[in-house]
Tab-separated table of C-alpha atoms in Angstrom:
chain	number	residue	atom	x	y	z
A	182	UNK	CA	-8.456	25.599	15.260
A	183	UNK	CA	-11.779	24.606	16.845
A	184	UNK	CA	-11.206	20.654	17.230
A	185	UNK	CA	-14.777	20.348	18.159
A	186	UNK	CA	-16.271	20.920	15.063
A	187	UNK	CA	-13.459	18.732	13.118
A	188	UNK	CA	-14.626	15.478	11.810
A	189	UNK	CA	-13.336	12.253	13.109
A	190	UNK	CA	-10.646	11.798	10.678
A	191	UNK	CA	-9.655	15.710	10.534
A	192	UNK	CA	-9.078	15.531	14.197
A	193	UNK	CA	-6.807	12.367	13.398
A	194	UNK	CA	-4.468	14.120	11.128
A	195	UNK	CA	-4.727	17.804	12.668
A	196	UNK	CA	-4.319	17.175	16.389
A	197	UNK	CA	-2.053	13.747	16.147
A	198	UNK	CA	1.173	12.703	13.839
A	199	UNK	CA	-0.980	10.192	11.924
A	200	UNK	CA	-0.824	11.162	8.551
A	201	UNK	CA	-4.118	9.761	6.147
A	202	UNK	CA	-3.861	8.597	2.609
A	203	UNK	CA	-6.322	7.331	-0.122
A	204	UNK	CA	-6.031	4.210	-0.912
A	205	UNK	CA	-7.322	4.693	-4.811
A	206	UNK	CA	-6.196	7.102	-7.259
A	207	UNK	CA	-9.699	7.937	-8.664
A	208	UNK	CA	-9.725	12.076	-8.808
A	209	UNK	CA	-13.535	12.447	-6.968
A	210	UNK	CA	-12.574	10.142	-4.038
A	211	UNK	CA	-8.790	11.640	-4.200
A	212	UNK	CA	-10.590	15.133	-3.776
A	213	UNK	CA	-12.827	14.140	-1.187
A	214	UNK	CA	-10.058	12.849	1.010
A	215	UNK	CA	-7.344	15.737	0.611
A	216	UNK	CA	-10.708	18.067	1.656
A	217	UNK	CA	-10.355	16.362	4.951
A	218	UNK	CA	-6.459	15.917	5.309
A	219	UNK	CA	-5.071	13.542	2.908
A	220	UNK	CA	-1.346	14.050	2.293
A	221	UNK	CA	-1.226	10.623	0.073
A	222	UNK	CA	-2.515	8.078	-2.644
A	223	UNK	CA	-2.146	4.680	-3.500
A	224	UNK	CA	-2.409	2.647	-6.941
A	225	UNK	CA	-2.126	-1.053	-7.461
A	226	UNK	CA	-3.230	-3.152	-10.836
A	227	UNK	CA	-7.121	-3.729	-8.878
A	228	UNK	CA	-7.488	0.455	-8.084
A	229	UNK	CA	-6.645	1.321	-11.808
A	230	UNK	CA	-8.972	-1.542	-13.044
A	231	UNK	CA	-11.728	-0.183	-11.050
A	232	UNK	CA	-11.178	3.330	-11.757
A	233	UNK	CA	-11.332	2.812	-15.264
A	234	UNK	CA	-14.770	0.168	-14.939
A	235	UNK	CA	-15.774	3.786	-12.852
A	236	UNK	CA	-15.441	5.496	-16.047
A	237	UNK	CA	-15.096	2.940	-18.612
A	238	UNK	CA	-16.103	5.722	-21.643
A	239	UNK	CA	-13.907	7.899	-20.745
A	240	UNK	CA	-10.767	5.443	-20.369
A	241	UNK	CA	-11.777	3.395	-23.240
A	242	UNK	CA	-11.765	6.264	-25.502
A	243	UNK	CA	-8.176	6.899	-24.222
A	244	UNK	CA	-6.994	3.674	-25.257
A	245	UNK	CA	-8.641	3.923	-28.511
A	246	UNK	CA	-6.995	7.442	-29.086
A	247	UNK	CA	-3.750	6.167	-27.927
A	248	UNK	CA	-4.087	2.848	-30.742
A	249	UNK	CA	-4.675	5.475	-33.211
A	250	UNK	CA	-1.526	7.606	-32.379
A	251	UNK	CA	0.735	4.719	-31.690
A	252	UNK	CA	-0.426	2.074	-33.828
A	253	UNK	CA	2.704	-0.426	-33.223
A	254	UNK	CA	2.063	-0.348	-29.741
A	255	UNK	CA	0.928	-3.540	-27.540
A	256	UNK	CA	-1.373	-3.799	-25.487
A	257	UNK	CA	0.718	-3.886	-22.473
A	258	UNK	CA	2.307	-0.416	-23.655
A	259	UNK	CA	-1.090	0.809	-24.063
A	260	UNK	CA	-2.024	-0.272	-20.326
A	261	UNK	CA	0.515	1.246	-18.933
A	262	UNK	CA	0.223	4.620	-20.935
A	263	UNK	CA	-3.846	4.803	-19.082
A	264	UNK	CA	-1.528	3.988	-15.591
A	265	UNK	CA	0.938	6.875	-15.818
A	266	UNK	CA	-2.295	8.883	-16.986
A	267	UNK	CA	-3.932	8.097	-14.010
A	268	UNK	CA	-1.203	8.323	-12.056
A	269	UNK	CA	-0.326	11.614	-13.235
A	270	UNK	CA	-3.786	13.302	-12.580
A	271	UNK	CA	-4.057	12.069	-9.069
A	272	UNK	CA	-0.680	12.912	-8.764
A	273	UNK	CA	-0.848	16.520	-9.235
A	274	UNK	CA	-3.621	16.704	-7.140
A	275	UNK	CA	-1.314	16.452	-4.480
A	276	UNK	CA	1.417	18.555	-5.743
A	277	UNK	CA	0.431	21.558	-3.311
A	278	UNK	CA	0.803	19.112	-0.054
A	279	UNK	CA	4.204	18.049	-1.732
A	280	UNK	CA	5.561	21.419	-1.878
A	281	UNK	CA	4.607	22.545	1.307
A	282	UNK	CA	6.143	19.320	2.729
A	283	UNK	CA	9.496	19.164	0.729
A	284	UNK	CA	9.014	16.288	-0.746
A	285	UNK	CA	8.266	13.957	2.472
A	286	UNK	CA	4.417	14.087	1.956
A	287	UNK	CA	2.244	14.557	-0.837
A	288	UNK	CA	2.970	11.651	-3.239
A	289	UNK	CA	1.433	9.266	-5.230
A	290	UNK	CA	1.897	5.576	-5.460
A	291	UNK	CA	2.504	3.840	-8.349
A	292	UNK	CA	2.988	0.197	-8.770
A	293	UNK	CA	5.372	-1.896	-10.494
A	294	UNK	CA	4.234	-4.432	-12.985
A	295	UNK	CA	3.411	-7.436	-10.345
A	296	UNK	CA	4.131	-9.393	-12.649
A	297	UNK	CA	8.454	-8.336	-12.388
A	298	UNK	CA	7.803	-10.014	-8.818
A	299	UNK	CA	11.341	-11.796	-9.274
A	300	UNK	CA	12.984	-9.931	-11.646
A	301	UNK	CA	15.444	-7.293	-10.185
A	302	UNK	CA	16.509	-5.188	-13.343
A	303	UNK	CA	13.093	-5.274	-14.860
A	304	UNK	CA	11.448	-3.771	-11.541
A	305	UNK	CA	14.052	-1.411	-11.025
A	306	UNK	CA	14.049	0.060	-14.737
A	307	UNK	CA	10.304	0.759	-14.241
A	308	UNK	CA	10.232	2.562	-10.916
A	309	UNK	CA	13.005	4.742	-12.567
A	310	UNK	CA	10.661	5.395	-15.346
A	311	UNK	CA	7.854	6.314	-13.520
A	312	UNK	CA	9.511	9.329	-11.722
A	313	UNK	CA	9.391	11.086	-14.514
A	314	UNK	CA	5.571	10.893	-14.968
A	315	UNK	CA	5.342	13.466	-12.206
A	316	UNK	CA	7.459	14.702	-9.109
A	317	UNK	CA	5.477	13.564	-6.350
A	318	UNK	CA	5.618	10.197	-7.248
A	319	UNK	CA	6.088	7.413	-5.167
A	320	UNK	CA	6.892	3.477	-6.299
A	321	UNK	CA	5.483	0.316	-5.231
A	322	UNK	CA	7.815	-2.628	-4.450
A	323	UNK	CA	6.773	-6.214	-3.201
A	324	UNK	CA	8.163	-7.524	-0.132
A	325	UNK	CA	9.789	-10.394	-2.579
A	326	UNK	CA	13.412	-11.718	-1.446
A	327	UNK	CA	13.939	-10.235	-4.978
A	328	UNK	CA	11.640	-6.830	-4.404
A	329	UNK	CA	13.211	-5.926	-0.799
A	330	UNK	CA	16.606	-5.552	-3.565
A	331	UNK	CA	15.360	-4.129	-6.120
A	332	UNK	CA	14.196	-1.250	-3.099
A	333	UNK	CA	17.376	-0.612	-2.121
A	334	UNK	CA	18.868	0.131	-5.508
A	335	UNK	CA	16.093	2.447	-6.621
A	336	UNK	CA	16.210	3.961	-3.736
A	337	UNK	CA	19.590	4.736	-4.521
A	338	UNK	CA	19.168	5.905	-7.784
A	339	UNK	CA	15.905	8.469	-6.132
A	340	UNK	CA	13.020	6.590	-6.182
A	341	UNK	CA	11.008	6.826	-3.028
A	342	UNK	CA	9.552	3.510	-2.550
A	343	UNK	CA	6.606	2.412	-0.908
A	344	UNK	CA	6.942	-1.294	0.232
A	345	UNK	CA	3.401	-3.357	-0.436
A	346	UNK	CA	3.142	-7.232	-0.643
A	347	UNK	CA	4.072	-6.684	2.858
A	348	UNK	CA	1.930	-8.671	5.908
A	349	UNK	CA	4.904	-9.106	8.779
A	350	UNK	CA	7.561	-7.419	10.630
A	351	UNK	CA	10.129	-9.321	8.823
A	352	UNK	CA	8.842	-8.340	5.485
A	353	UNK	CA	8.648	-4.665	7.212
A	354	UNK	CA	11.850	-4.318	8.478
A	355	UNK	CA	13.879	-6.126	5.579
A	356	UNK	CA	11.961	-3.325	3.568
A	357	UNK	CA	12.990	-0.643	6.069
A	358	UNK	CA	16.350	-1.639	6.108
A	359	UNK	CA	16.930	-2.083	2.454
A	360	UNK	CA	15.528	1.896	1.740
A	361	UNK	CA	17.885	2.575	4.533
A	362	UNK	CA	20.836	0.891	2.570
A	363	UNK	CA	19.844	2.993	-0.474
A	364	UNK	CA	19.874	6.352	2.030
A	365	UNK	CA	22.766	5.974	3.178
A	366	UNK	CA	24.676	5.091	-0.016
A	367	UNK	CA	23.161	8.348	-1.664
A	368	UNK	CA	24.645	10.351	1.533
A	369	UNK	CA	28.079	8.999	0.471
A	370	UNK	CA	28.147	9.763	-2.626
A	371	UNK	CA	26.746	12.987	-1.587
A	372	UNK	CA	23.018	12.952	-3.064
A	373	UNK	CA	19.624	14.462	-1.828
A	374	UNK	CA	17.896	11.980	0.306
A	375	UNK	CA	15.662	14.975	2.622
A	376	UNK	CA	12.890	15.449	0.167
A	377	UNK	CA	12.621	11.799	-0.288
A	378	UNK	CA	9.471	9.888	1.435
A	379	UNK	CA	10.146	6.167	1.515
A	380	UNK	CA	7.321	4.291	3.425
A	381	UNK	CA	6.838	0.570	4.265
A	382	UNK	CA	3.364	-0.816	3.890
A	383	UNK	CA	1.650	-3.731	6.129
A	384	UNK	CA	-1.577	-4.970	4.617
A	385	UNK	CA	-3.129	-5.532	8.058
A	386	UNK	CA	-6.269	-7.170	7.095
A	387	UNK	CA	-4.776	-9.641	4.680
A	388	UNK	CA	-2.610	-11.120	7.430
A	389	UNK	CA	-5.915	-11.255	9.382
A	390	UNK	CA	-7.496	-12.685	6.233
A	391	UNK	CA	-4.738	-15.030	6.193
A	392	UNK	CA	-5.333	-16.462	9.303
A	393	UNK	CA	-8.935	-17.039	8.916
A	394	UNK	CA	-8.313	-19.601	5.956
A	395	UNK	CA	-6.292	-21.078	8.258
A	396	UNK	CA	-8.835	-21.582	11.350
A	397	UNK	CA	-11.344	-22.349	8.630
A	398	UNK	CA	-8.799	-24.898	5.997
A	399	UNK	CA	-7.481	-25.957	9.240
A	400	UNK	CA	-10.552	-26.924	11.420
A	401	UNK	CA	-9.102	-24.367	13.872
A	402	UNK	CA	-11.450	-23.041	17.082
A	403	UNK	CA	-9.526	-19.636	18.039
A	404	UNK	CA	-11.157	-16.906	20.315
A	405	UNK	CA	-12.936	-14.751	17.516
A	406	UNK	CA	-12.156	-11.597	19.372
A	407	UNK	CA	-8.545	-12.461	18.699
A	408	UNK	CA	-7.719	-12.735	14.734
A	409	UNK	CA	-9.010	-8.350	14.647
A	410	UNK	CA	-5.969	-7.503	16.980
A	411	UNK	CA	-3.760	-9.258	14.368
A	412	UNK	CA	-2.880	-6.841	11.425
A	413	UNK	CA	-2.973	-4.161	14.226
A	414	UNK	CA	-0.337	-5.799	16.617
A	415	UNK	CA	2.075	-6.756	13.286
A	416	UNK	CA	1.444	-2.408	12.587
A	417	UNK	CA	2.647	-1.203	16.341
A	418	UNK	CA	5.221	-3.948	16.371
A	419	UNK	CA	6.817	-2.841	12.888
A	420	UNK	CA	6.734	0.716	13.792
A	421	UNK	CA	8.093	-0.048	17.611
A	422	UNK	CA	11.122	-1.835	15.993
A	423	UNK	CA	11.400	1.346	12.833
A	424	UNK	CA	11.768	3.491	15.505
A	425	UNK	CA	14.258	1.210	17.711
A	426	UNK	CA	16.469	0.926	14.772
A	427	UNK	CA	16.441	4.226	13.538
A	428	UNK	CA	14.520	3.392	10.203
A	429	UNK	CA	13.693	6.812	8.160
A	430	UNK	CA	11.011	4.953	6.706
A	431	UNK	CA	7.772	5.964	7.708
A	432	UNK	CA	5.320	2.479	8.792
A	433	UNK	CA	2.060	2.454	6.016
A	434	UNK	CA	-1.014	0.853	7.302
A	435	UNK	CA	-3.140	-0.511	4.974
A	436	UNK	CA	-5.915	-3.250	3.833
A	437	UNK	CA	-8.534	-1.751	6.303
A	438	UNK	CA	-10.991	-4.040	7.238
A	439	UNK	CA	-12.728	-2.731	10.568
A	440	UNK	CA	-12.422	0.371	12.722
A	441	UNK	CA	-9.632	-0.861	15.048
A	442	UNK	CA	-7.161	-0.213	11.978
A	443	UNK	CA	-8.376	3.681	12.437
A	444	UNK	CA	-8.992	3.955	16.192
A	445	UNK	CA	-5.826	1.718	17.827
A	446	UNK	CA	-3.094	3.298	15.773
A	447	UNK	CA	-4.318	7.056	15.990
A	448	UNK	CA	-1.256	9.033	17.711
A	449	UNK	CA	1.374	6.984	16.012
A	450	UNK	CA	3.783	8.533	13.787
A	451	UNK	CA	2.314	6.358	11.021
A	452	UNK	CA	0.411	6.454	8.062
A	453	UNK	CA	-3.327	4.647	7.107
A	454	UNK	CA	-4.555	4.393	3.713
A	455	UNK	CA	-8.188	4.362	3.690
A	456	UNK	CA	-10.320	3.725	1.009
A	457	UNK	CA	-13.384	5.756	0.116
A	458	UNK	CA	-15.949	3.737	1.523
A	459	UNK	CA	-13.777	3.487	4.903
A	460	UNK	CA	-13.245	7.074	4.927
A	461	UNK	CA	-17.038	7.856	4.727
A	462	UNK	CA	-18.162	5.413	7.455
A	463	UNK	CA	-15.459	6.324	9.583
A	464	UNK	CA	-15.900	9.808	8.884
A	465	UNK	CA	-19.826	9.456	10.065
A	466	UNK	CA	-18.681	7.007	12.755
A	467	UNK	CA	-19.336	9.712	15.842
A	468	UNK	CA	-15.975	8.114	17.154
A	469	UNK	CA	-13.469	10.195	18.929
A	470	UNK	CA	-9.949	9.299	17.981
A	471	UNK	CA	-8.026	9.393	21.226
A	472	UNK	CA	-4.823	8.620	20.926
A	473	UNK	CA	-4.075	4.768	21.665
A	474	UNK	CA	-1.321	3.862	19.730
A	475	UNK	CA	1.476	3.552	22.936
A	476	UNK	CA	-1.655	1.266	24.140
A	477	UNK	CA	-0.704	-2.620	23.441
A	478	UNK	CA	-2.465	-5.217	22.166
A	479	UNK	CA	-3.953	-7.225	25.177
A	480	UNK	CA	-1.708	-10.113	26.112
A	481	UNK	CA	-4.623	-12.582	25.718
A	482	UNK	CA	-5.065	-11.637	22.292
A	483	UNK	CA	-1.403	-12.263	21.846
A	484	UNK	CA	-1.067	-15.427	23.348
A	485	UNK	CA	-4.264	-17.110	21.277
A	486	UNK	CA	-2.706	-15.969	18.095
A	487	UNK	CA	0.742	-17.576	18.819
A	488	UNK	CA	-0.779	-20.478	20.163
A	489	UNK	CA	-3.292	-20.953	17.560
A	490	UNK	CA	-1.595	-19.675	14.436
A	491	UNK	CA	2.782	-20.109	13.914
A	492	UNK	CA	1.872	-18.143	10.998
A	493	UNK	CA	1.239	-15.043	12.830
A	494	UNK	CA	4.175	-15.970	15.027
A	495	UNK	CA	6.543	-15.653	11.374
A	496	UNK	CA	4.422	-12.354	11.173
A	497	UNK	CA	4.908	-10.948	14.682
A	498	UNK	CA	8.375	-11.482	15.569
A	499	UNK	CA	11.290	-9.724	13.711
A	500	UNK	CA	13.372	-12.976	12.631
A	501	UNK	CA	10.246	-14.573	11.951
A	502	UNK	CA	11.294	-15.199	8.642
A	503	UNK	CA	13.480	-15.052	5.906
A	504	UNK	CA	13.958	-13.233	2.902
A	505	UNK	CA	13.682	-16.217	0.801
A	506	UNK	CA	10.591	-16.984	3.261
A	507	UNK	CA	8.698	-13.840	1.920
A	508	UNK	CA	8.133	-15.355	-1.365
A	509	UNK	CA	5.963	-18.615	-0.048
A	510	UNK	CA	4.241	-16.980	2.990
A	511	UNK	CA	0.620	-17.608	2.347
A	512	UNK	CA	-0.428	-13.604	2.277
A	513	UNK	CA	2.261	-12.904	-0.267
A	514	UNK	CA	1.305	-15.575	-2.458
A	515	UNK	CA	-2.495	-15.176	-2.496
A	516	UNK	CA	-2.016	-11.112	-2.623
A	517	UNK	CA	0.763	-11.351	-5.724
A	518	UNK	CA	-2.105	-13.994	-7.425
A	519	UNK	CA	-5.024	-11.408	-6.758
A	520	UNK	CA	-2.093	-8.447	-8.400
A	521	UNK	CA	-0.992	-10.314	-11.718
A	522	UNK	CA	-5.037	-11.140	-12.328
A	523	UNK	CA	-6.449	-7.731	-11.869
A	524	UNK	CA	-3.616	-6.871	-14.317
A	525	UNK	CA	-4.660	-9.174	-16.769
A	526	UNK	CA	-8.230	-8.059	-16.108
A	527	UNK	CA	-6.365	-4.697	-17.257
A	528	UNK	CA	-5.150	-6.161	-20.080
A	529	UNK	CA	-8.218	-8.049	-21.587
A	530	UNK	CA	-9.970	-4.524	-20.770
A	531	UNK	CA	-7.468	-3.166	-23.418
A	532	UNK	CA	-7.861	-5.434	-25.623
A	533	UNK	CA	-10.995	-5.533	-25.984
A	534	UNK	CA	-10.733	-1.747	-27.034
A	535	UNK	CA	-8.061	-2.377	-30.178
A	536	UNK	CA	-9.517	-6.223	-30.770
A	537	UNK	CA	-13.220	-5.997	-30.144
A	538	UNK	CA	-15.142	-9.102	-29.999
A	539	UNK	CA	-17.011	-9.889	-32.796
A	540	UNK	CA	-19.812	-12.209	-31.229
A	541	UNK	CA	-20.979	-9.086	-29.268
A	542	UNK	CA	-23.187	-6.291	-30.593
A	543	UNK	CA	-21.535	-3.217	-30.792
C-alpha cells in the first residue's frame, strides 16, 4: 500500500484504528463513502426524510404501491415499511464489510421511533423487529433514563445498539455500561456476543451547539477559540474512561461540524460518522491526518469551558449527571424535539401520498 497516493480520509482508516461511517443511508453517498473506507451507516427520522425529498418520485410511488397492497394500513405502518426499505438497501451494501469483519463492522443503523423516547417495551419490541430486516443491522437508542434500559435488554436479546441522543460522558458511559450489562448476561446464559458491534454515539457538535445558545441566551463573553474543543474533549474523555473500564463498546463520533472532529481524534480506536458533504471537503482538504488523538485538549480551553459553561462541566465529567438528568439536559431535549418533527415531517410526507390535498393541482 502506497500511503502517498491515499486520500486524506483513506489514509485515516488504512494506516490508523479509526474506523469511518456515513452518516446517511442514501445508496449514491453510501457508495461513495465505502469506495474510500466506510465500514458503517447511520439513519435517524431527518436522513430518511431527506433521502426520500432526494428522490421524492421514486419513494412516493413506494408508498402509493404499498397503500394499494395493504390498504388497512396507517400511515405510520406505511412510514416505517419506506424505513426498513431504506434501511435494507443501504444495509446490504455493507454486507461484504460485515462478513469479512464477523459481525463487528459493517452495519447499518436504524432508529427507533423517537417518539418511544420513554417507553421501555415499545422501544425494545421495535429494535427486535428491525433485526430481521437485514443481518447487519444495527439499532438506535436515546440516551433517555428510559433508553440507556431499554439498551441493555435488547442487547440481551441480540440487538447491537448504537447509543444516539447522546452529548456527555455520563450519557456515554451509562450507555456503555448498560450494553455491557446485556453482554455479559448473554455470556451466562451462554449466547453469541463476538459478532455483535454495540457502539455509543456523542453528537459532538450539538453539545458545542448547546453551549453557544447559552453564551448567546445567556449574555455570555467566552474565548471563541474555546466552545470547538468542546464536543472533541467530551469524545477523548468518553473513550479514555471506555477503555479504563473495560467497555466493549466502541466510542461513535458524530454531529460534525468543523475539521477538528476529523483531524484531533484520528489514531483513536473510535469511530466518525461523516456526512457526504463533510466527507467531500475533508476528502479535498490537502490535510494530513497525523495521529493526535493521545494529544489533549489544551488546558486553557478546558478551564474557559468549566468556568464559563456548568453545562459542559455535567458533559465532561463522568458523574456529571444522572440518569434521570439525561432526559432535561438541554442537547437531549432540543435533539429529541428536532427527531419527533422530522418524523412527523415523515408522516405528513405519507400522507400526503394516500390523502392528497385537494386545494393543490395535481
Amino acid at each position: 500500500m502506497d500511503v502517498a497516493t491515499l486520500t486524506p480520509l483513506e489514509k485515516t482508516v488504512r494506516s490508523t484504528p479509526t474506523d469511518l461511517w456515513n452518516d446517511s443511508c442514501s445508496v449514491p453517498e453510501l457508495e461513495y463513502a465505502i469506495r474510500y473506507g466506510a465500514v458503517g451507516a447511520t439513519a435517524n427520522p431527518t436522513i430518511v426524510h431527506d433521502v426520500w425529498k432526494q428522490d421524492p418520485k421514486r419513494w412516493a410511488g413506494r408508498v402509493g404501491e404499498l397503500a394499494v397492497a395493504y390498504p388497512a394500513w396507517t400511515e405510520v405502518e406505511l412510514a416505517w415499511a419506506i424505513v426498513g426499505e431504506m434501511s435494507a438497501e443501504g444495509a446490504k451494501l455493507l454486507e461484504p464489510v460485515f462478513v469479512e469483519q464477523g459481525g463487528r463492522k459493517g452495519r447499518l443503523s436504524v432508529q427507533t421511533n423517537p417518539t418511544f423516547w420513554r417507553t421501555h417495551d415499545a422501544m425494545v419490541e421495535q429494535a427486535v423487529g428491525f433485526t430481521e430486516l437485514a443481518p447487519n443491522i444495527i439499532v438506535k437508542f436515546p440516551a433517555t433514563s428510559v433508553g440507556v434500559r431499554a439498551m441493555e435488554e435488547a442487547t440481551y436479546r441480540g440487538v447491537s445498539v448504537n447509543a444516539t441522543v447522546s452529548f456527555s460522558v455520563p450519557q456515554a458511559l451509562a450507555s456503555g455500561e448498560a450494553i455491557e450489562r446485556g453482554l455479559k448476561r448473554r455470556e451466562a446464559d451462554g449466547l453469541d456476543v463476538d459478532s455483535m458491534g454495540p457502539v455509543v454515539t456523542v453528537m459532538m457538535g450539538r453539545i458545542e451547539d448547546w453551549l453557544k445558545v447559552l453564551e448567546a441566551r445567556d449574555g455570555i463573553a467566552a474565548d471563541p477559540e474555546a466552545i470547538p474543543w468542546s464536543g472533541v474533549a467530551v469524545m477523548k474523555r468518553t473513550a479514555e474512561e471506555f477503555a479504563r473500564r473495560g467497555l466493549r463498546a466502541k466510542p461513535l463520533g458524530a454531529a460534525i461540524r468543523h475539521r477538528l472532529h476529523w483531524t484531533e481524534l484520528v489514531g483513536g480506536d473510535v469511530v466518525l460518522s461523516f456526512p457526504h458533504a463533510w466527507w467531500k471537503r475533508f476528502q479535498a482538504s490537502g490535510i494530513d491526518p497525523v495521529p493526535r488523538f493521545e494529544e489533549p485538549v489544551e488546558p486553557r480551553y478546558l478551564d474557559e469551558l468549566r468556568r464559563r459553561f456548568p453545562d459542559f462541566e455535567r458533559a465532561y465529567e463522568p458523574d456529571g449527571m444522572t440518569p434521570e438528568e439525561f432526559d432535561t439536559f438541554g442537547p437531549s431535549v432540543r435533539t429529541l424535539r428536532s427527531f419527533i418533527a422530522s418524523y412527523h415531517d415523515l408522516l405528513h410526507a405519507v400522507t400526503d401520498v394516500v390523502l392528497p390535498n385537494p386545494d393543490k393541482k395535481a
